[in-house]
Amino acid sequence: MFINGKTYQTIWPDEKDKDVIKFINQNYLPFRFVVDELHTSEDSFNAIYEMKVRGAPLIGVTAAFGIYLAALKAHNMANPREYIFSCADKLITARPTAINLRTAVIRQLEAIKTANNSEDLIHITLKTSLEILDEEKEKCRQIGLHGLSLIEKIAHNKPGQTVHILTHCNAGWLACIDYGTATAPIYFAHDKGIPIHVWVDETRPRNQGSRLTAWELKQHGIPHTVIVDNAGGHLMQSGMVDLIIVGTDRTTRSGYVVNKIGTYLKALAASDNHIPFYVAVPSSSIDTNITRPFDEIPIEERDDGEVRYIEGLANKKIIKVQIMESDSPVSNYGFDITPPRLITGLITEKGICEASEEGLFNLFPEKF
Ligand code: MRU
């Protein structure tokens, strides 16, 4: 994606130094654009845990690079594999909900089975990281192309009028490598000259919508309006929303979708108002092992400070401000589960399908 006329993706190996992985530190956005560095597997863990990088696809790629950095550090160790496996055990615990984290680490551990020496370990883990990165990028591009057809259909039915799309959290290129998942159809529609406008849920408590999605859309010149999370229902009742597209951190074999807290409520309002509700699902976020979603899927609970304080810019400084009583109890669930009955369809890199086992099996038989 272009930022100030320069092409960026969210994470990349430093061209000058193979021991360094560079990434956009999202905790400074939208106020400051900071390119940060990973040097160790521990750095990858912290970048994911502290949400310097976030979003399921990017979490997976960052973890994959974490294993590469472990292989670099293990180069002169007596038992490099043992060290890599201990780093993998730690990395997998960085955040619980996005399945991409576990999938990427396991793929790296599978890949190094063929390594004969520590040079091989370095070479294979870098190659695998870059493969995952390229695959995520291409999945998003394909999701964009398939999702574009949905927007074109609506535009066709309301010629000359704006297509109003609501999205929740940030499932944009900042959450991936490029294009985004939920945002990819939006970028392609805009680039194709279709008049669109995006309602951006601020997405409390970390405001991924107002901080990151709005920033992304502004960089690309896409008309958008930031709304409080509770406004979507009213906008739908008032006929001001034509389509909803959100992302996912984990989608089960039968079409249950885990995404940022609040997604389920948007789906309920969409169903009540007959608004098409689509989920952009790269196959890397499909988890076919889950059969009892509400019992088996780990829903992240994060620090209560994220609710008790809010971060913002004051006198050119990013500061934290307390916005509630110090000792009132707080609960901070990060994700919720939307059942398939509330989902119009899943936009995948292989096409659009019903949120069902049959729908996903037809497109991804290899995953079942
Ligand atoms: O807590 P976050 O910011 O990592 O949550 C991100 C989301 O819920 C996204 O919608 C999801 O990861 C999909 S990103 C393409």
XYZ file of C-alpha atoms and ligand atoms in Angstrom:
383
model
C 0.000 0.000 0.000
C 1.118 3.588 -0.627
C 2.013 5.832 2.295
C 3.190 9.299 1.399
C 3.952 8.087 -2.112
C 6.057 5.101 -0.977
C 4.955 1.443 -1.216
C 4.784 -0.409 2.074
C 3.726 -3.749 3.411
C 3.328 -4.397 7.131
C 6.431 -6.565 7.671
C 9.532 -7.312 5.593
C 13.111 -8.608 5.912
C 15.652 -5.773 6.027
C 17.344 -5.640 2.607
C 20.670 -4.628 4.186
C 20.743 -6.960 7.195
C 19.375 -10.538 7.082
C 19.320 -10.656 10.886
C 16.653 -7.955 11.020
C 12.927 -8.052 10.264
C 11.286 -4.651 9.876
C 7.633 -3.885 10.622
C 5.212 -0.969 11.031
C 4.619 -0.503 14.779
C 0.855 -0.027 14.902
C 0.777 1.218 18.485
C 1.919 4.632 17.245
C -0.657 4.930 14.475
C -2.332 7.121 13.351
C -0.263 9.778 15.122
C 3.215 8.601 14.154
C 4.467 6.289 11.394
C 7.171 4.168 13.060
C 9.132 1.392 11.358
C 10.386 -0.920 14.115
C 12.663 -3.979 14.122
C 12.606 -7.615 15.233
C 15.968 -9.192 16.140
C 14.932 -12.186 18.237
C 12.083 -14.617 18.686
C 11.355 -12.796 21.933
C 10.876 -9.583 19.935
C 8.310 -11.380 17.792
C 6.509 -12.600 20.915
C 6.420 -9.069 22.371
C 5.343 -7.480 19.087
C 2.340 -9.825 18.973
C 1.535 -9.713 22.721
C 1.807 -5.903 22.941
C -0.113 -5.603 19.675
C 2.601 -3.645 17.873
C 1.453 -6.011 15.116
C -2.070 -7.408 15.202
C -4.682 -8.976 12.925
C -4.740 -12.739 12.314
C -2.727 -12.950 9.060
C 0.008 -10.567 10.258
C 0.226 -12.339 13.631
C 0.911 -15.582 11.719
C 3.627 -14.067 9.537
C 5.280 -12.337 12.520
C 5.373 -15.664 14.379
C 6.895 -17.368 11.337
C 9.679 -14.748 11.271
C 10.069 -15.348 15.027
C 11.073 -18.940 14.280
C 13.524 -17.724 11.619
C 15.099 -15.347 14.167
C 15.346 -18.265 16.608
C 17.169 -20.306 13.962
C 19.615 -17.432 13.438
C 20.309 -17.225 17.180
C 20.648 -21.023 17.432
C 23.294 -21.074 14.705
C 26.235 -21.896 16.989
C 24.323 -23.772 19.673
C 25.024 -27.436 20.405
C 21.340 -28.284 19.959
C 19.774 -25.622 17.709
C 16.553 -27.596 17.257
C 15.954 -27.724 21.000
C 16.297 -23.949 21.167
C 13.941 -23.436 18.208
C 11.317 -25.695 19.758
C 11.512 -23.811 23.077
C 11.004 -20.525 21.209
C 8.061 -22.055 19.351
C 6.436 -23.121 22.633
C 6.702 -19.520 23.882
C 5.602 -17.864 20.623
C 2.424 -19.934 20.391
C 1.276 -18.445 23.725
C 1.536 -14.792 22.610
C -2.207 -14.499 21.922
C -4.829 -17.328 22.012
C -7.610 -16.566 19.521
C -6.173 -16.032 16.010
C -5.506 -19.542 14.634
C -2.879 -18.177 12.204
C -0.336 -17.950 15.054
C -0.433 -21.674 15.831
C -0.683 -22.672 12.154
C 2.404 -20.661 11.154
C 4.572 -21.955 14.022
C 3.560 -25.575 13.375
C 4.278 -25.154 9.659
C 7.791 -23.920 10.500
C 8.412 -26.898 12.837
C 7.205 -29.268 10.110
C 9.459 -27.585 7.545
C 12.641 -27.920 9.617
C 12.228 -31.699 9.794
C 14.202 -31.832 6.522
C 17.084 -29.708 7.826
C 20.487 -31.403 8.140
C 22.374 -28.622 9.880
C 21.949 -25.165 11.389
C 22.546 -23.490 8.020
C 19.603 -25.476 6.660
C 17.498 -24.425 9.653
C 18.128 -20.760 8.841
C 17.516 -21.191 5.129
C 14.314 -23.246 5.541
C 12.753 -21.011 8.201
C 13.375 -17.867 6.135
C 12.021 -19.532 2.983
C 8.911 -20.707 4.856
C 8.322 -17.250 6.410
C 8.469 -15.636 2.971
C 6.173 -18.308 1.501
C 3.568 -17.635 4.211
C 3.958 -13.874 3.654
C 3.451 -14.175 -0.133
C 0.524 -16.574 0.292
C -1.233 -14.201 2.712
C -0.759 -11.326 0.280
C -2.192 -13.328 -2.635
C -5.118 -14.635 -0.548
C -6.076 -11.050 0.271
C -5.813 -9.998 -3.375
C -8.093 -12.876 -4.397
C -10.562 -12.059 -1.596
C -10.580 -8.516 -2.966
C -11.465 -9.713 -6.467
C -14.259 -12.018 -5.257
C -15.631 -9.440 -2.820
C -15.587 -6.766 -5.527
C -18.411 -8.627 -7.317
C -20.670 -8.110 -4.275
C -20.087 -4.356 -4.321
C -20.536 -4.207 -8.111
C -23.909 -5.973 -7.795
C -25.144 -3.432 -5.224
C -23.780 -0.528 -7.290
C -25.575 -1.933 -10.332
C -28.867 -1.940 -8.399
C -28.458 1.664 -7.272
C -26.897 3.366 -10.323
C -25.075 6.643 -9.665
C -25.526 6.309 -5.916
C -22.945 5.612 -3.235
C -22.554 2.090 -1.858
C -22.370 2.331 1.947
C -20.269 -0.399 3.587
C -19.869 -0.904 7.335
C -16.811 -2.603 8.800
C -15.749 -3.451 12.360
C -12.221 -3.399 13.816
C -9.317 -3.359 11.362
C -9.242 -6.194 8.834
C -7.254 -3.985 6.505
C -3.781 -4.253 5.033
C -2.395 -3.295 8.453
C -3.810 -6.587 9.772
C -2.321 -8.557 6.885
C 0.606 -7.927 4.534
C -1.190 -5.922 1.877
C -4.730 -5.261 0.540
C -6.377 -6.514 3.787
C -9.229 -9.023 3.907
C -12.451 -7.077 4.585
C -10.925 -3.943 3.017
C -9.559 -5.557 -0.167
C -12.946 -5.462 -2.008
C -13.329 -1.853 -0.838
C -9.922 -0.827 -2.251
C -10.637 -2.604 -5.556
C -14.118 -1.061 -5.853
C -12.732 2.427 -5.196
C -9.912 1.908 -7.699
C -12.528 0.808 -10.217
C -14.371 4.115 -9.737
C -17.391 2.720 -7.887
C -18.705 5.416 -5.495
C -18.348 3.925 -2.023
C -18.414 5.203 1.542
C -17.284 3.245 4.597
C -18.813 3.394 8.087
C -15.877 2.621 10.389
C -16.725 1.271 13.857
C -14.274 2.862 16.293
C -13.966 -0.600 17.955
C -13.421 -0.029 21.607
C -11.395 -0.510 23.701
C -8.254 -0.301 21.496
C -10.007 1.601 18.668
C -8.537 -0.410 15.772
C -11.293 1.103 13.583
C -10.887 4.808 14.378
C -7.081 4.580 14.699
C -6.111 2.078 11.945
C -8.967 1.514 9.452
C -9.727 5.232 9.165
C -6.001 5.932 8.664
C -5.731 3.287 5.956
C -8.810 4.547 4.097
C -7.596 8.129 4.326
C -4.218 7.142 2.824
C -6.111 5.678 -0.140
C -8.549 8.567 -0.487
C -11.616 6.461 0.344
C -14.625 8.351 1.791
C -15.344 7.108 5.314
C -16.986 8.107 8.571
C -15.952 6.925 12.029
C -18.874 5.887 14.241
C -19.195 4.711 17.812
C -19.683 0.960 18.035
C -23.305 1.319 19.080
C -24.336 3.419 16.078
C -24.417 0.633 13.474
C -27.901 -0.624 14.385
C -29.451 2.816 13.989
C -27.691 3.331 10.609
C -28.992 -0.038 9.402
C -32.558 0.763 10.525
C -32.244 4.097 8.717
C -31.277 2.422 5.428
C -27.800 3.930 5.486
C -25.912 0.628 5.214
C -25.915 -1.517 2.056
C -23.362 -4.126 3.043
C -21.261 -5.236 5.995
C -17.834 -6.837 5.567
C -15.738 -7.925 8.558
C -12.685 -10.100 9.092
C -12.082 -13.211 11.165
C -9.484 -14.562 13.593
C -10.775 -18.092 13.338
C -13.586 -19.636 11.299
C -14.707 -23.142 12.158
C -15.451 -25.997 9.753
C -19.194 -25.293 10.070
C -18.960 -21.532 9.571
C -18.853 -20.112 13.105
C -16.854 -16.899 12.867
C -14.625 -15.543 15.629
C -13.786 -11.859 15.270
C -13.291 -8.680 17.287
C -15.749 -8.211 20.159
C -18.882 -6.534 18.849
C -18.997 -8.403 15.540
C -21.814 -10.679 16.765
C -23.949 -7.659 17.713
C -23.424 -6.190 14.227
C -24.513 -9.494 12.703
C -27.664 -9.534 14.845
C -28.579 -5.997 13.762
C -27.816 -6.839 10.130
C -30.069 -9.898 10.291
C -32.879 -7.865 11.875
C -32.591 -5.283 9.081
C -31.906 -7.702 6.208
C -28.481 -6.195 5.479
C -26.017 -8.585 3.763
C -23.366 -9.573 6.335
C -20.166 -11.016 4.805
C -16.993 -12.267 6.436
C -13.669 -12.151 4.589
C -11.947 -15.456 5.367
C -8.460 -16.342 4.168
C -8.090 -20.149 4.368
C -5.210 -19.629 6.837
C -7.862 -18.562 9.366
C -10.050 -21.661 8.912
C -9.815 -24.115 11.820
C -11.373 -27.464 10.887
C -10.505 -29.031 14.268
C -13.175 -27.139 16.192
C -16.579 -28.822 16.464
C -17.940 -27.164 19.658
C -17.079 -23.477 19.098
C -18.437 -22.079 22.353
C -16.500 -24.688 24.401
C -13.331 -25.049 22.381
C -12.363 -21.614 21.031
C -10.104 -19.615 23.410
C -11.532 -16.084 23.650
C -8.759 -13.694 24.668
C -9.316 -11.616 27.792
C -6.954 -8.654 27.859
C -5.754 -6.267 30.538
C -8.455 -4.083 32.154
C -6.197 -1.075 31.579
C -7.335 -1.115 27.941
C -10.830 -0.199 29.161
C -9.865 1.935 32.164
C -7.558 4.180 30.116
C -7.671 5.532 26.601
C -4.653 6.476 24.517
C -4.491 9.633 22.455
C -2.486 12.625 21.345
C -2.055 15.626 23.657
C 0.471 18.370 22.993
C 2.064 16.243 20.283
C 2.573 13.387 22.785
C 0.790 10.029 22.836
C -0.554 9.782 26.381
C -2.872 7.556 28.396
C -5.883 9.139 30.102
C -7.928 7.472 32.816
C -11.593 7.487 31.770
C -13.284 5.706 34.653
C -13.112 4.926 38.357
C -9.795 3.327 39.408
C -11.436 0.569 41.369
C -14.567 -0.319 39.429
C -14.144 -3.912 38.172
C -13.584 -4.319 34.428
C -14.030 -7.272 32.056
C -12.229 -7.074 28.700
C -13.102 -9.863 26.268
C -11.371 -9.314 22.910
C -13.451 -11.492 20.593
C -16.888 -13.040 20.107
C -18.434 -15.773 17.998
C -20.993 -15.145 15.229
C -23.067 -18.214 14.311
C -23.484 -19.147 10.624
C -27.238 -18.416 10.700
C -26.405 -14.682 10.872
C -23.823 -14.749 8.050
C -24.824 -14.147 4.411
C -21.590 -15.585 3.062
C -17.856 -16.074 3.426
C -15.531 -14.303 0.975
C -12.500 -16.565 0.555
C -9.551 -16.536 -1.820
C -11.259 -19.308 -3.800
C -14.649 -17.628 -4.053
C -17.739 -16.835 -2.008
C -19.506 -19.636 -0.155
C -22.204 -20.221 2.417
C -21.081 -20.212 6.056
C -21.434 -23.970 6.367
C -19.405 -27.198 6.317
C -20.655 -27.914 2.824
C -19.797 -24.415 1.633
C -16.237 -24.554 2.999
C -15.697 -28.173 1.980
C -16.584 -27.405 -1.646
C -13.900 -24.720 -1.788
C -11.276 -26.298 0.510
C -11.707 -30.123 0.457
C -7.992 -30.424 1.275
C -8.573 -28.851 4.689
C -11.173 -31.456 5.730
O -7.148 -7.726 18.454
P -6.827 -7.583 17.004
O -6.628 -6.170 16.567
O -5.703 -8.484 16.568
O -8.166 -8.127 16.262
C -8.173 -8.150 14.882
C -9.462 -8.622 14.313
O -10.398 -8.997 14.986
C -9.514 -8.719 12.813
O -10.806 -8.466 12.349
C -9.079 -10.115 12.377
O -7.861 -10.432 12.975
C -8.968 -10.254 10.901
S -7.619 -9.410 10.288
C -7.651 -9.682 8.630
